[in-house]
Amino acid sequence: MTIQEIATHISGVIVEGEKHKIDPVECAFASDLMSDVLTINTSKRIMLITGLANLQTIRTCEMSEIKVILFVRGKKVSEEMLELAQENEMVLIETPLSMYRTSGILFNLELSPVY
Amino acid sequence: MNFTFSVEGGDFTNAGAASSHVKKMMKQLGVDNGIIKRTVVALYEAEVNIVAHAYNGQIVVDIEEDKIYIKLEDEGPGIPDISQAMQKGYSTASPKVREMGFGAGMGLPNMKANADILNVVSEVNKGTVVEITNFFNAQ
Ligand SMILES: Nc1ncnc2c1ncn2[C@@H]1O[C@H](COP(=O)(O)OP(=O)(O)OP(=O)(O)O)[C@@H](O)[C@H]1O
Ligand SMILES: [Mg+2]
């Protein structure tokens, strides 16, 4: 599934990384716990679904080689998050939908879980 | 090659800055991506631990031809029981740390999983020393 398709299905807005919108995403992981995110295998093109919107969310993804982050429940990306994401060529998406609803919709569209 | 970074306890804005630098250096040197990821994940967990649990600290990074050696030394409360702290789920993190997305008690076990050699030494009311070594020719 492409980033654009994902955004469309969950009423999402791509707030950073528009130019990567036709890039594919192979699997997803949903968590607000960064120490959890740091344990997962990220050899595939993975997207993080999270309700945690702060600088450490971006840092964690930088270290974990996660290039796509989807913020749920209307969480807003701050200016400093945006800058760090730009530096790392990341894609940031915002959706008003809840974590459960977002994950359910994408799971039904056969976006695979990491495990 | 030798580099030194300093880390401020409680400063979540800059937490990860040192890890980010090290990642860029390793990329420039052409180190295998899998080894870069293992190293920076272990380092980032250790860096965040200084920010989350200690007062201040210093990170010394030594990159040699065949390995990277990182020493993180902090002034802080120390860890009374290291084998307990190494267990998954054990955490004394404050609510503020939890708000930042940390404090699941997974950092030390994850550091162990991502380091070829991990060494943790600590003295209560003084501080903690974490040493991480990863070899570039592993597997
Ligand atoms: N540098 C340190 N100084 C003092 N105590 C520490 C330090 N590093 C770890 N600890 C202690 O060891 C515990 C376990 O550390 P660990 O990194 O595994 O989990 P955490 O930091 O609490 O949560 P997580 O890493 O999952 O975000 C901490 O909660 C803390 O009590
Ligand atoms: Mg930790």
Coordinates of C-alpha atoms and ligand atoms in Angstrom, one line a residue:
Chain A
M1 CA 0.0 0.0 0.0
T2 CA 1.3 3.5 -0.8
I3 CA 1.6 6.3 1.7
Q4 CA -1.1 8.2 -0.3
E5 CA -3.5 5.3 -0.1
I6 CA -3.0 4.9 3.6
A7 CA -3.7 8.6 4.1
T8 CA -6.9 8.5 2.0
H9 CA -8.4 5.5 3.9
I10 CA -7.9 7.1 7.4
S11 CA -8.8 10.7 6.5
G12 CA -5.1 11.5 7.0
V13 CA -3.1 14.5 6.0
I14 CA 0.5 14.2 4.9
V15 CA 2.1 17.1 6.8
E16 CA 5.7 16.2 5.8
G17 CA 7.3 14.2 3.0
E18 CA 4.6 14.7 0.2
K19 CA 7.2 13.8 -2.4
H20 CA 7.4 10.3 -1.0
K21 CA 3.6 9.7 -1.2
I22 CA 3.8 7.0 -3.8
D23 CA 6.4 5.0 -1.8
P24 CA 5.1 1.7 -0.5
V25 CA 4.6 0.7 3.1
E26 CA 4.9 -3.0 3.8
C27 CA 3.9 -3.3 7.4
A28 CA 2.9 -1.3 10.5
F29 CA 3.4 -1.2 14.2
A30 CA 1.2 0.7 16.7
S31 CA 2.6 1.9 20.0
D32 CA 3.0 4.9 22.3
L33 CA 6.0 3.3 24.0
M34 CA 9.2 4.3 22.4
S35 CA 11.2 1.6 24.2
D36 CA 8.9 -0.9 22.6
V37 CA 9.4 0.6 19.2
L38 CA 13.2 0.3 19.7
T39 CA 12.9 -3.5 20.0
I40 CA 11.2 -4.2 16.7
N41 CA 12.8 -5.5 13.5
T42 CA 12.7 -2.7 10.9
S43 CA 14.2 -4.4 7.9
K44 CA 10.9 -3.9 6.0
R45 CA 9.3 -0.6 5.0
I46 CA 7.5 0.0 8.2
M47 CA 5.1 2.6 9.4
L48 CA 4.7 3.6 13.1
I49 CA 1.2 4.4 14.2
T50 CA 1.3 6.4 17.4
G51 CA -0.5 8.8 19.7
L52 CA 2.8 10.1 21.1
A53 CA 3.7 13.4 19.4
N54 CA 7.0 14.7 20.7
L55 CA 10.6 15.1 19.6
Q56 CA 11.5 11.7 21.0
T57 CA 9.0 10.0 18.7
I58 CA 11.0 11.3 15.7
R59 CA 14.4 10.5 17.4
T60 CA 13.2 7.0 18.1
C61 CA 12.3 6.5 14.5
E62 CA 15.6 8.0 13.3
M63 CA 17.4 5.4 15.4
S64 CA 15.1 2.6 14.4
E65 CA 15.2 3.3 10.7
I66 CA 11.4 4.0 10.5
K67 CA 10.7 6.5 7.8
V68 CA 6.9 6.8 8.0
I69 CA 5.0 8.0 11.2
L70 CA 1.2 8.2 11.5
F71 CA 0.0 10.4 14.4
V72 CA -3.5 9.5 15.5
R73 CA -6.2 11.2 17.6
G74 CA -5.5 14.6 16.1
K75 CA -2.0 14.8 17.6
K76 CA -0.2 17.7 16.0
V77 CA 3.4 17.7 14.7
S78 CA 5.4 20.6 16.2
E79 CA 7.8 22.8 14.3
E80 CA 10.9 21.1 15.9
M81 CA 9.5 17.7 15.1
L82 CA 9.0 18.8 11.5
E83 CA 12.6 20.0 11.2
L84 CA 14.1 16.8 12.6
A85 CA 11.8 14.7 10.3
Q86 CA 12.9 16.8 7.3
E87 CA 16.5 16.2 8.2
N88 CA 15.9 12.5 8.2
E89 CA 13.7 12.4 5.0
M90 CA 10.7 11.1 6.9
V91 CA 7.0 11.1 6.1
L92 CA 4.6 12.4 8.8
I93 CA 0.8 11.9 8.6
E94 CA -1.8 13.2 10.9
T95 CA -5.3 11.7 11.3
P96 CA -8.2 12.6 13.6
L97 CA -9.1 8.9 14.0
S98 CA -8.3 6.9 17.1
M99 CA -5.4 4.4 17.3
Y100 CA -7.9 1.5 17.4
R101 CA -9.9 2.7 14.5
T102 CA -6.9 3.6 12.4
S103 CA -5.3 0.3 13.1
G104 CA -8.5 -1.6 12.4
I105 CA -9.0 0.1 9.0
L106 CA -5.5 -0.5 7.8
F107 CA -5.4 -4.1 9.1
N108 CA -8.6 -4.8 7.1
L109 CA -6.9 -3.4 4.0
E110 CA -4.2 -6.0 4.6
L111 CA -1.4 -3.8 5.8
S112 CA 0.6 -6.5 7.7
P113 CA 1.5 -6.2 11.3
V114 CA 5.3 -6.4 12.1
Y115 CA 4.6 -9.7 13.9
Chain B
M1 CA 38.7 8.3 16.0
N2 CA 37.5 9.7 19.3
F3 CA 34.5 11.8 20.1
T4 CA 33.0 13.2 23.4
F5 CA 29.4 14.4 24.0
S6 CA 27.9 15.7 27.2
V7 CA 24.3 14.9 28.3
E8 CA 22.1 16.8 30.6
G9 CA 19.7 15.0 32.9
G10 CA 16.1 15.9 32.3
D11 CA 16.8 17.5 28.9
F12 CA 14.4 15.6 26.7
T13 CA 14.8 18.1 23.9
N14 CA 18.4 17.1 23.2
A15 CA 18.1 13.5 24.2
G16 CA 19.4 11.5 21.2
A17 CA 21.6 14.2 19.8
A18 CA 24.7 12.2 20.5
S19 CA 23.2 9.0 19.1
S20 CA 22.3 10.9 16.0
H21 CA 25.8 12.2 15.5
V22 CA 27.2 8.7 16.0
K23 CA 24.8 7.3 13.4
K24 CA 25.9 9.9 10.8
M25 CA 29.6 9.1 11.5
M26 CA 29.0 5.4 11.1
K27 CA 27.1 5.9 7.9
Q28 CA 30.0 8.1 6.5
L29 CA 32.4 5.4 7.4
G30 CA 30.4 2.9 5.4
V31 CA 29.6 0.5 8.4
D32 CA 27.0 -2.2 7.6
N33 CA 23.5 -0.8 8.2
G34 CA 22.4 -3.7 10.5
I35 CA 25.4 -3.0 12.7
I36 CA 24.7 0.8 12.7
K37 CA 21.1 0.1 13.8
R38 CA 22.2 -2.2 16.6
T39 CA 24.8 0.2 17.8
V40 CA 22.6 3.4 17.7
V41 CA 19.6 1.6 19.3
A42 CA 21.8 0.5 22.2
L43 CA 23.5 3.9 22.5
Y44 CA 20.2 5.8 22.3
E45 CA 18.6 3.7 25.1
A46 CA 21.7 4.4 27.2
E47 CA 21.7 8.1 26.3
V48 CA 17.9 8.3 27.2
N49 CA 18.7 6.5 30.5
I50 CA 21.1 9.3 31.5
V51 CA 18.5 11.9 30.6
A52 CA 15.7 10.0 32.4
H53 CA 17.5 8.7 35.4
A54 CA 20.7 10.7 36.1
Y55 CA 21.9 14.3 36.6
N56 CA 24.4 14.6 33.9
G57 CA 26.8 12.5 31.9
Q58 CA 29.5 12.1 29.3
I59 CA 29.6 9.9 26.3
V60 CA 33.0 8.9 24.8
V61 CA 32.9 7.2 21.4
D62 CA 35.9 5.4 20.0
I63 CA 35.7 4.1 16.5
E64 CA 38.4 1.8 15.4
E65 CA 38.9 -0.2 12.2
D66 CA 37.1 -3.3 13.4
K67 CA 34.9 -2.0 16.2
I68 CA 33.1 0.8 18.0
Y69 CA 33.5 1.2 21.7
I70 CA 31.2 3.6 23.6
K71 CA 31.4 4.6 27.2
L72 CA 28.6 6.4 28.9
E73 CA 29.5 7.7 32.4
D74 CA 27.0 9.6 34.5
E75 CA 26.6 11.4 37.8
G76 CA 23.4 10.2 39.3
P77 CA 21.6 8.0 41.8
G78 CA 23.2 4.9 40.5
I79 CA 21.5 1.5 40.2
P80 CA 21.3 -0.5 43.5
D81 CA 20.7 -3.9 41.9
I82 CA 21.9 -4.2 38.3
S83 CA 20.5 -7.7 37.7
Q84 CA 17.1 -6.5 38.8
A85 CA 17.4 -3.4 36.5
M86 CA 18.3 -5.7 33.6
Q87 CA 15.0 -7.6 33.9
K88 CA 12.3 -6.7 31.3
G89 CA 9.7 -4.5 32.9
Y90 CA 11.7 -3.2 35.9
S91 CA 11.5 0.6 35.9
T92 CA 11.7 3.4 38.4
A93 CA 10.9 6.1 35.7
S94 CA 9.1 9.2 36.8
P95 CA 5.7 10.2 35.3
K96 CA 7.5 12.9 33.2
V97 CA 9.7 10.2 31.7
R98 CA 6.7 8.0 31.0
E99 CA 5.0 11.0 29.3
M100 CA 7.9 11.1 26.9
G101 CA 7.2 7.5 25.8
F102 CA 9.8 5.8 28.0
G103 CA 9.8 4.0 31.3
A104 CA 8.7 0.5 30.2
G105 CA 11.8 -1.1 31.7
M106 CA 12.9 -2.4 28.3
G107 CA 16.0 -0.3 27.7
L108 CA 18.7 -2.3 29.4
P109 CA 17.5 -5.7 28.1
N110 CA 17.3 -4.1 24.6
M111 CA 20.8 -2.7 25.0
K112 CA 22.0 -6.2 25.8
A113 CA 20.3 -7.6 22.7
N114 CA 21.9 -5.0 20.5
A115 CA 25.4 -4.9 21.9
D116 CA 28.1 -7.5 21.2
I117 CA 29.6 -6.7 24.6
L118 CA 27.6 -4.7 27.3
N119 CA 29.1 -3.8 30.6
V120 CA 27.2 -1.9 33.3
V121 CA 28.8 -0.8 36.6
S122 CA 27.1 1.4 39.1
E123 CA 27.6 3.0 42.5
V124 CA 24.6 4.2 44.5
N125 CA 24.6 8.0 45.0
K126 CA 27.5 8.4 42.7
G127 CA 26.7 7.2 39.2
T128 CA 26.6 4.6 36.4
V129 CA 29.0 3.5 33.7
V130 CA 27.7 1.7 30.7
E131 CA 30.1 0.3 28.1
I132 CA 29.0 -0.9 24.7
T133 CA 31.2 -2.6 22.1
N134 CA 30.1 -3.7 18.7
F135 CA 32.3 -5.4 16.1
F136 CA 32.0 -4.4 12.4
N137 CA 32.7 -7.9 11.1
A138 CA 30.1 -9.7 13.2
Q139 CA 28.3 -12.5 11.2
Ligands
LIG1 N1 22.0 5.7 34.1 C1 21.1 5.3 35.1 N2 21.2 5.9 36.3 C2 20.4 5.5 37.3 N3 19.5 4.5 37.2 C3 19.4 3.9 36.0 C4 20.2 4.3 34.9 N4 19.9 3.5 33.8 C5 18.9 2.6 34.3 N5 18.6 2.9 35.5 C6 17.6 2.1 36.4 O1 17.4 0.9 35.8 C7 16.0 0.8 35.5 C8 15.8 0.0 34.2 O2 16.3 0.7 33.1 P1 15.7 0.4 31.6 O3 16.5 1.3 30.7 O4 15.7 -1.0 31.4 O5 14.2 0.9 31.8 P2 13.6 2.4 31.8 O6 14.6 3.4 31.4 O7 13.0 2.5 33.2 O8 12.5 2.3 30.7 P3 12.7 2.2 29.1 O9 14.2 2.0 28.9 O10 11.9 1.0 28.7 O11 12.2 3.5 28.6 C9 15.5 2.3 35.4 O12 14.1 2.4 35.6 C10 16.3 2.9 36.5 O13 15.8 2.6 37.8
MG2 MG 15.7 3.1 29.7

